[in-house]
Coordinates of C-alpha atoms and ligand atoms in Angstrom, one line a residue:
M24 CA 21.1 20.6 341.8
T25 CA 17.9 22.8 342.2
K26 CA 15.7 23.6 340.2
S27 CA 16.5 27.2 341.4
N28 CA 19.9 27.0 339.4
L29 CA 18.0 26.1 336.0
A30 CA 17.7 29.4 334.5
R31 CA 20.7 31.3 335.9
T32 CA 24.3 31.1 334.0
L33 CA 26.9 31.4 336.5
R34 CA 29.7 34.3 336.1
E35 CA 31.0 35.3 339.4
P36 CA 33.5 33.4 341.5
A37 CA 31.4 34.1 344.7
E38 CA 28.6 31.9 342.9
L39 CA 30.8 29.4 342.1
V40 CA 31.9 28.8 345.7
A41 CA 27.8 29.2 346.5
E42 CA 27.4 26.3 344.3
Q43 CA 30.4 24.2 346.1
L44 CA 32.1 24.3 342.6
A45 CA 35.4 26.1 344.6
P46 CA 36.6 26.1 348.1
A47 CA 36.1 29.7 349.6
T48 CA 39.6 29.5 350.4
A49 CA 40.0 30.0 346.9
L50 CA 37.9 33.1 346.2
P51 CA 40.7 35.8 346.1
A52 CA 42.5 33.6 343.3
L53 CA 39.2 33.2 341.5
D54 CA 38.2 36.6 341.6
R55 CA 42.1 37.7 339.9
V56 CA 41.6 34.8 337.7
A57 CA 38.2 36.1 336.7
A58 CA 39.2 39.8 336.1
R59 CA 41.2 38.7 333.5
Y60 CA 39.4 36.1 331.7
A61 CA 35.6 35.6 331.6
V62 CA 33.7 32.8 333.6
A63 CA 30.3 31.6 332.4
I64 CA 28.7 28.4 332.9
T65 CA 25.4 27.8 331.7
P66 CA 22.9 25.8 333.3
A67 CA 22.8 23.2 330.9
L68 CA 26.4 22.5 331.7
L69 CA 26.3 23.0 335.6
D70 CA 24.1 20.2 335.6
L71 CA 26.6 18.3 334.2
I72 CA 28.8 18.6 336.9
D73 CA 29.5 15.8 339.6
R74 CA 30.8 18.3 342.7
S75 CA 31.3 14.8 345.1
D76 CA 34.3 14.2 342.0
P77 CA 37.5 16.3 342.5
D78 CA 38.2 15.4 338.6
D79 CA 35.4 16.4 337.2
P80 CA 36.1 16.8 333.7
I81 CA 33.5 18.7 332.7
A82 CA 34.3 20.9 336.3
R83 CA 38.1 20.9 334.7
Q84 CA 37.0 22.6 331.8
F85 CA 34.7 25.4 332.8
V86 CA 35.5 26.1 336.8
P87 CA 38.2 28.4 337.0
T88 CA 41.2 27.8 339.4
A89 CA 44.5 29.8 340.5
A90 CA 46.5 27.9 337.8
E91 CA 45.7 30.0 335.7
L92 CA 47.4 33.1 337.2
V93 CA 50.8 31.0 335.9
M94 CA 52.0 32.0 332.8
Q95 CA 54.3 29.4 331.4
P96 CA 57.6 30.1 328.9
G97 CA 56.2 30.1 324.9
E98 CA 52.2 31.0 326.3
N99 CA 51.1 33.6 324.6
A100 CA 47.9 36.1 324.3
D101 CA 47.6 35.5 320.6
P102 CA 48.9 31.9 320.4
I103 CA 47.7 30.8 316.8
G104 CA 48.9 34.0 315.4
D105 CA 45.7 35.5 314.2
H106 CA 47.2 39.3 314.2
P107 CA 49.6 39.4 311.7
H108 CA 47.0 37.6 309.2
S109 CA 44.2 40.5 310.0
P110 CA 43.7 42.2 306.9
V111 CA 40.8 44.3 308.5
P112 CA 38.8 43.5 311.8
G113 CA 36.6 40.9 312.4
I114 CA 38.8 38.7 309.5
V115 CA 41.6 36.7 309.7
H116 CA 43.0 35.5 306.2
R117 CA 45.5 33.1 306.7
Y118 CA 44.9 30.5 303.9
P119 CA 43.8 31.6 300.8
D120 CA 40.8 29.8 300.2
R121 CA 38.8 30.3 303.6
V122 CA 38.8 33.2 306.2
L123 CA 37.8 33.3 309.8
F124 CA 35.2 35.6 310.6
K125 CA 34.7 36.5 314.1
L126 CA 31.3 38.4 314.7
V127 CA 30.9 38.5 318.3
H128 CA 33.1 38.4 321.4
V129 CA 31.3 36.4 323.8
C130 CA 30.3 32.8 323.9
A131 CA 27.9 30.8 326.1
V132 CA 30.7 29.0 328.2
Y133 CA 33.9 30.2 328.9
C134 CA 36.7 26.8 328.2
R135 CA 39.4 27.7 330.6
F136 CA 41.9 26.5 327.9
C137 CA 40.6 28.9 325.0
F138 CA 42.9 30.1 322.8
R139 CA 41.1 33.4 322.1
R140 CA 40.9 33.6 326.1
E141 CA 42.4 37.3 325.9
M142 CA 39.6 38.0 323.4
V143 CA 36.8 36.6 324.2
G144 CA 34.0 37.8 327.1
P145 CA 31.7 40.2 328.2
G146 CA 34.4 42.5 329.6
K147 CA 35.9 42.9 325.7
E148 CA 34.4 44.6 322.6
N149 CA 31.1 43.0 322.2
A150 CA 30.4 42.9 318.7
L151 CA 31.7 44.2 315.2
S152 CA 30.7 47.9 314.5
D153 CA 28.2 48.2 311.6
D154 CA 31.2 50.2 309.9
A155 CA 33.6 47.2 310.6
Y156 CA 30.8 44.6 309.4
H157 CA 30.8 46.2 306.4
A158 CA 34.3 47.0 305.6
A159 CA 34.2 42.7 306.6
I160 CA 32.0 41.5 304.1
D161 CA 33.7 44.1 301.5
Y162 CA 36.7 42.7 301.9
I163 CA 35.6 39.0 301.6
R164 CA 33.2 40.2 298.3
S165 CA 36.4 41.3 296.7
H166 CA 39.0 38.7 297.2
S167 CA 37.2 35.8 294.7
E168 CA 39.8 33.3 296.1
I169 CA 37.6 33.0 299.0
W170 CA 35.2 30.1 298.7
E171 CA 34.5 29.6 302.8
V172 CA 34.0 31.8 305.3
I173 CA 34.2 30.4 308.8
L174 CA 31.9 32.0 311.4
T175 CA 33.6 31.7 314.7
G176 CA 34.6 33.9 317.6
G177 CA 33.3 34.5 320.3
D178 CA 30.4 32.0 319.4
P179 CA 28.2 32.7 316.4
L180 CA 25.3 31.3 317.3
M181 CA 24.9 33.6 320.4
L182 CA 23.5 36.1 317.7
S183 CA 19.5 36.3 317.2
P184 CA 18.1 34.1 314.4
R185 CA 17.2 37.2 312.9
R186 CA 20.5 38.9 312.9
M187 CA 22.1 35.5 312.0
S188 CA 20.1 35.3 308.8
E189 CA 20.9 38.9 307.1
I190 CA 24.6 37.6 308.0
M191 CA 23.9 34.6 306.0
A192 CA 22.1 36.2 303.4
D193 CA 25.1 38.8 303.0
L194 CA 27.7 36.0 302.5
A195 CA 25.5 33.8 300.4
G196 CA 25.0 36.4 298.2
I197 CA 28.7 36.9 297.5
D198 CA 29.2 34.7 294.0
H199 CA 32.7 33.1 295.0
V200 CA 31.3 32.2 298.8
K201 CA 30.1 28.5 298.7
I202 CA 30.2 27.3 302.2
I203 CA 29.8 29.1 305.3
R204 CA 30.8 26.9 308.1
L205 CA 30.4 28.4 311.7
H206 CA 31.9 26.9 314.9
T207 CA 29.9 26.7 318.0
R208 CA 29.7 25.2 321.4
V209 CA 26.0 26.4 321.9
P210 CA 24.2 22.8 320.7
V211 CA 25.8 21.8 324.4
A212 CA 26.2 24.8 326.2
E213 CA 22.9 26.1 325.9
P214 CA 20.8 23.7 323.4
A215 CA 17.6 25.4 323.5
R216 CA 19.0 28.5 321.2
I217 CA 19.1 25.9 318.5
S218 CA 15.7 26.8 317.6
D219 CA 13.6 26.2 315.0
E220 CA 13.9 29.8 313.8
M221 CA 17.8 30.1 314.3
V222 CA 18.2 26.6 312.1
A223 CA 16.1 28.4 309.6
A224 CA 18.3 31.4 309.6
L225 CA 21.6 29.0 308.8
K226 CA 20.2 28.1 305.6
A227 CA 20.9 30.6 302.9
E228 CA 20.0 30.5 299.2
G229 CA 23.2 30.1 297.2
A230 CA 26.1 28.8 299.9
T231 CA 26.3 25.6 301.7
T232 CA 26.2 25.8 305.9
W233 CA 28.1 23.7 307.6
V234 CA 28.5 23.7 311.7
A235 CA 31.3 22.4 313.5
L236 CA 30.8 21.4 317.4
H237 CA 33.3 21.9 319.9
A238 CA 32.8 19.6 322.6
N239 CA 35.4 17.7 324.7
H240 CA 33.8 14.7 326.6
A241 CA 30.8 12.3 325.7
R242 CA 29.0 13.6 328.9
E243 CA 28.6 16.8 327.1
L244 CA 26.4 15.2 324.6
T245 CA 23.3 14.6 326.6
G246 CA 19.5 14.4 325.4
P247 CA 19.0 17.7 324.8
A248 CA 22.7 18.8 323.3
R249 CA 21.8 15.3 320.7
A250 CA 18.0 17.0 319.7
A251 CA 19.6 20.2 319.1
C252 CA 22.2 18.7 316.8
A253 CA 19.5 16.4 315.2
R254 CA 17.6 19.6 314.3
L255 CA 20.3 20.7 312.4
V256 CA 21.4 17.6 310.8
D257 CA 17.8 16.9 310.1
A258 CA 17.8 20.2 308.4
G259 CA 20.3 19.0 305.9
I260 CA 22.9 21.2 307.5
P261 CA 26.4 18.1 308.2
M262 CA 28.2 18.1 310.9
V263 CA 31.8 17.9 312.0
S264 CA 33.3 18.1 315.3
Q265 CA 36.5 19.9 317.0
S266 CA 38.0 18.8 320.2
V267 CA 40.8 20.1 322.4
L268 CA 43.4 17.3 323.7
L269 CA 43.2 18.1 327.8
R270 CA 45.2 16.8 330.6
G271 CA 42.4 15.4 332.9
V272 CA 39.2 15.6 330.7
N273 CA 39.7 13.3 327.8
D274 CA 43.4 12.4 327.8
N275 CA 43.0 8.3 328.2
S276 CA 41.4 6.1 325.1
T277 CA 38.3 5.7 326.7
A278 CA 37.4 8.9 327.1
L279 CA 38.5 10.0 323.7
S280 CA 36.8 6.7 321.8
D281 CA 33.5 7.5 324.1
L282 CA 33.7 11.2 322.8
M283 CA 34.0 10.2 319.0
R284 CA 31.8 7.1 319.3
A285 CA 28.7 9.9 320.7
F286 CA 29.6 12.5 317.9
V287 CA 29.3 9.8 315.2
E288 CA 26.3 8.7 317.0
C289 CA 24.6 12.0 316.4
R290 CA 25.7 12.1 313.2
I291 CA 29.1 14.6 313.5
K292 CA 31.9 13.5 312.0
P293 CA 34.9 13.5 313.9
Y294 CA 37.2 16.8 312.2
Y295 CA 40.0 17.7 314.6
L296 CA 41.2 17.4 318.1
H297 CA 43.6 20.0 318.5
H298 CA 46.6 20.0 320.7
G299 CA 46.3 22.5 323.5
D300 CA 47.1 26.0 322.4
L301 CA 49.7 28.0 323.9
A302 CA 47.3 30.5 325.7
P303 CA 48.2 32.0 329.1
G304 CA 47.9 30.3 332.1
T305 CA 47.0 26.6 330.7
A306 CA 49.7 24.7 331.0
H307 CA 48.2 22.1 333.5
L308 CA 45.3 21.7 330.9
R309 CA 48.0 20.7 327.9
T310 CA 49.3 17.1 327.8
T311 CA 52.3 16.9 325.3
L312 CA 52.3 15.9 321.7
A313 CA 53.4 12.0 322.5
E314 CA 50.9 11.9 324.6
G315 CA 48.6 13.0 321.7
Q316 CA 50.2 10.5 319.3
D317 CA 49.9 7.5 321.3
L318 CA 46.4 8.8 322.3
M319 CA 45.5 8.8 318.2
R320 CA 47.5 5.1 318.1
Q321 CA 45.0 3.4 320.6
L322 CA 41.8 4.9 318.8
R323 CA 43.1 3.3 315.0
G324 CA 41.7 0.3 314.1
R325 CA 40.0 -0.4 318.0
V326 CA 37.5 2.2 317.3
S327 CA 35.6 2.8 313.9
G328 CA 36.9 4.5 311.1
L329 CA 34.4 6.9 311.4
C330 CA 35.3 8.1 314.7
Q331 CA 38.8 9.1 313.8
P332 CA 39.6 12.6 313.9
D333 CA 42.9 14.6 312.3
Y334 CA 45.0 15.4 315.7
V335 CA 46.3 19.0 314.7
I336 CA 48.1 21.7 316.2
D337 CA 48.6 25.1 315.3
I338 CA 51.5 26.1 314.8
P339 CA 52.9 28.9 316.8
G340 CA 52.8 32.9 315.3
G341 CA 50.6 31.7 312.8
A342 CA 52.0 29.1 310.1
G343 CA 48.6 27.4 310.7
K344 CA 47.4 24.3 311.3
S345 CA 49.6 20.8 310.7
P346 CA 48.4 17.1 311.2
V347 CA 50.9 15.8 314.4
G348 CA 49.4 12.3 314.5
P349 CA 51.7 9.4 314.4
N350 CA 52.9 8.7 311.5
Y351 CA 52.8 4.9 310.1
V352 CA 55.0 5.0 307.0
V353 CA 58.6 5.0 306.8
P354 CA 60.7 5.3 304.0
M355 CA 63.9 2.8 304.0
Q356 CA 67.2 3.1 302.3
N357 CA 67.1 0.4 300.1
T358 CA 70.7 -1.3 301.0
A359 CA 70.4 -4.7 298.9
P360 CA 73.8 -5.0 297.1
D361 CA 72.3 -5.0 293.7
A362 CA 69.8 -2.2 294.5
R363 CA 71.4 -0.1 292.0
D364 CA 70.1 -2.9 289.2
A365 CA 67.5 -4.8 290.2
D366 CA 65.3 -2.5 292.6
Q367 CA 65.5 1.1 292.5
E368 CA 62.2 1.0 294.3
T369 CA 62.0 2.7 297.8
R370 CA 60.7 0.1 300.4
Y371 CA 58.7 1.5 303.5
R372 CA 57.7 0.1 306.7
I373 CA 54.4 0.2 307.5
V374 CA 53.3 0.0 311.6
D375 CA 49.5 -1.7 311.9
Y376 CA 47.4 -0.7 314.3
C377 CA 48.8 -3.3 316.7
G378 CA 52.1 -1.8 316.8
D379 CA 53.6 -4.5 314.0
V380 CA 55.8 -3.6 311.3
H381 CA 55.7 -4.5 307.5
L382 CA 57.3 -4.1 304.5
Y383 CA 55.5 -2.4 301.5
P384 CA 56.1 -3.5 298.7
P385 CA 56.0 -6.9 300.7
E386 CA 59.6 -8.6 300.0
T387 CA 59.5 -11.6 297.4
Ligands
PLP417 C1 41.9 26.9 312.1 C2 41.7 27.7 310.6 C3 40.9 28.2 309.9 C4 40.5 26.6 308.9 O1 40.9 25.4 309.0 P1 40.3 24.2 308.2 O2 41.7 23.4 308.2 O3 39.7 24.8 307.1 O4 39.5 23.5 309.4 C5 40.6 28.8 308.6 N1 41.6 30.1 308.7 C6 42.3 30.2 310.1 C7 43.0 31.5 309.8 C8 42.2 29.5 311.0 O5 42.9 29.4 311.9
SF4_418 S1 33.7 28.3 323.0 FE1 35.5 28.4 321.7 S2 36.0 30.8 322.0 FE2 34.7 30.3 323.4 S3 35.5 29.8 325.3 FE3 35.5 27.9 324.2 S4 37.2 27.7 323.3 FE4 37.2 29.7 323.3

């Protein structure tokens, strides 16, 4: 890539064509995609795209395609059911002890598989109004069961350090709020935003800050991205990861283990591997649950225990997340003729990482 690209985020389909990220013939379809779903590719991520590879896993995450115009049955503008659990604008309160707080509707980059794709982007509302912000803070203050506030969006690290420190102070000033967690893609998409001022802004008296990094391919963890994460962790902010299982991006055991290892190398504990949500126009990026379980089996035992995320699905409609990883233990009926008197204990079959089955407790 040329130096002139370094400063600019690509937002228009015509720019993607000019950058040889899409053929000119695709332009009319891409204009239709971009009219509906936001597009942005930052210089840091553009730099990672190998244009000679038609299946480049970075391009696949950020360069729009005509496939996004195709809706599948079951796909939904609110795939994980945030709306039914939103008591006031900006807040999603699904689980008793924690809320999502959506501060901004913009991101540094727009992921083609985004589960909030109908809600995020510069074309949508930009930020909570002052009144809505204060109503959200009041909601959190008046619900003493809220132990954790999860800042999401959009991407909360799109805020200025000054605004961020005000928000952190407001939240940390609420007695029962002990944990403030941010979900972000900024350390990989725009690492320079993780400035010393931003790191300082994330720390607030009275609460502990955690940062969850969203990345889906090891190549996203470039030198500058790793340095941005190191600034956070060195400042005492623990990090976890979240990734989305994506067809053609990380749906093979090499890509997935490389990604998890890259996180651990950066002192980021793998946390969630999300099954692709039923967001509109994203079927081409989803895998099946069986494929996801198979990949999880391949990770287990072959890659360090530090590198094992939980494979989870957000149940459509709003019932929340459930782990959907492979099951390694199956209770068995005890069919021994004397079972009733001698051994009432349930036996289990436990599968090891090679796929071999063992009885527990072992047969004596
Ligand atoms: C995903 C989600 C959370 C966070 O869940 P964890 O399992 O704690 O990471 C919290 N609230 C809502 C509404 C969510 O969708
Ligand atoms: S960064 Fe998150 S909210 Fe923004 S487009 Fe990507 S998945 Fe969606």
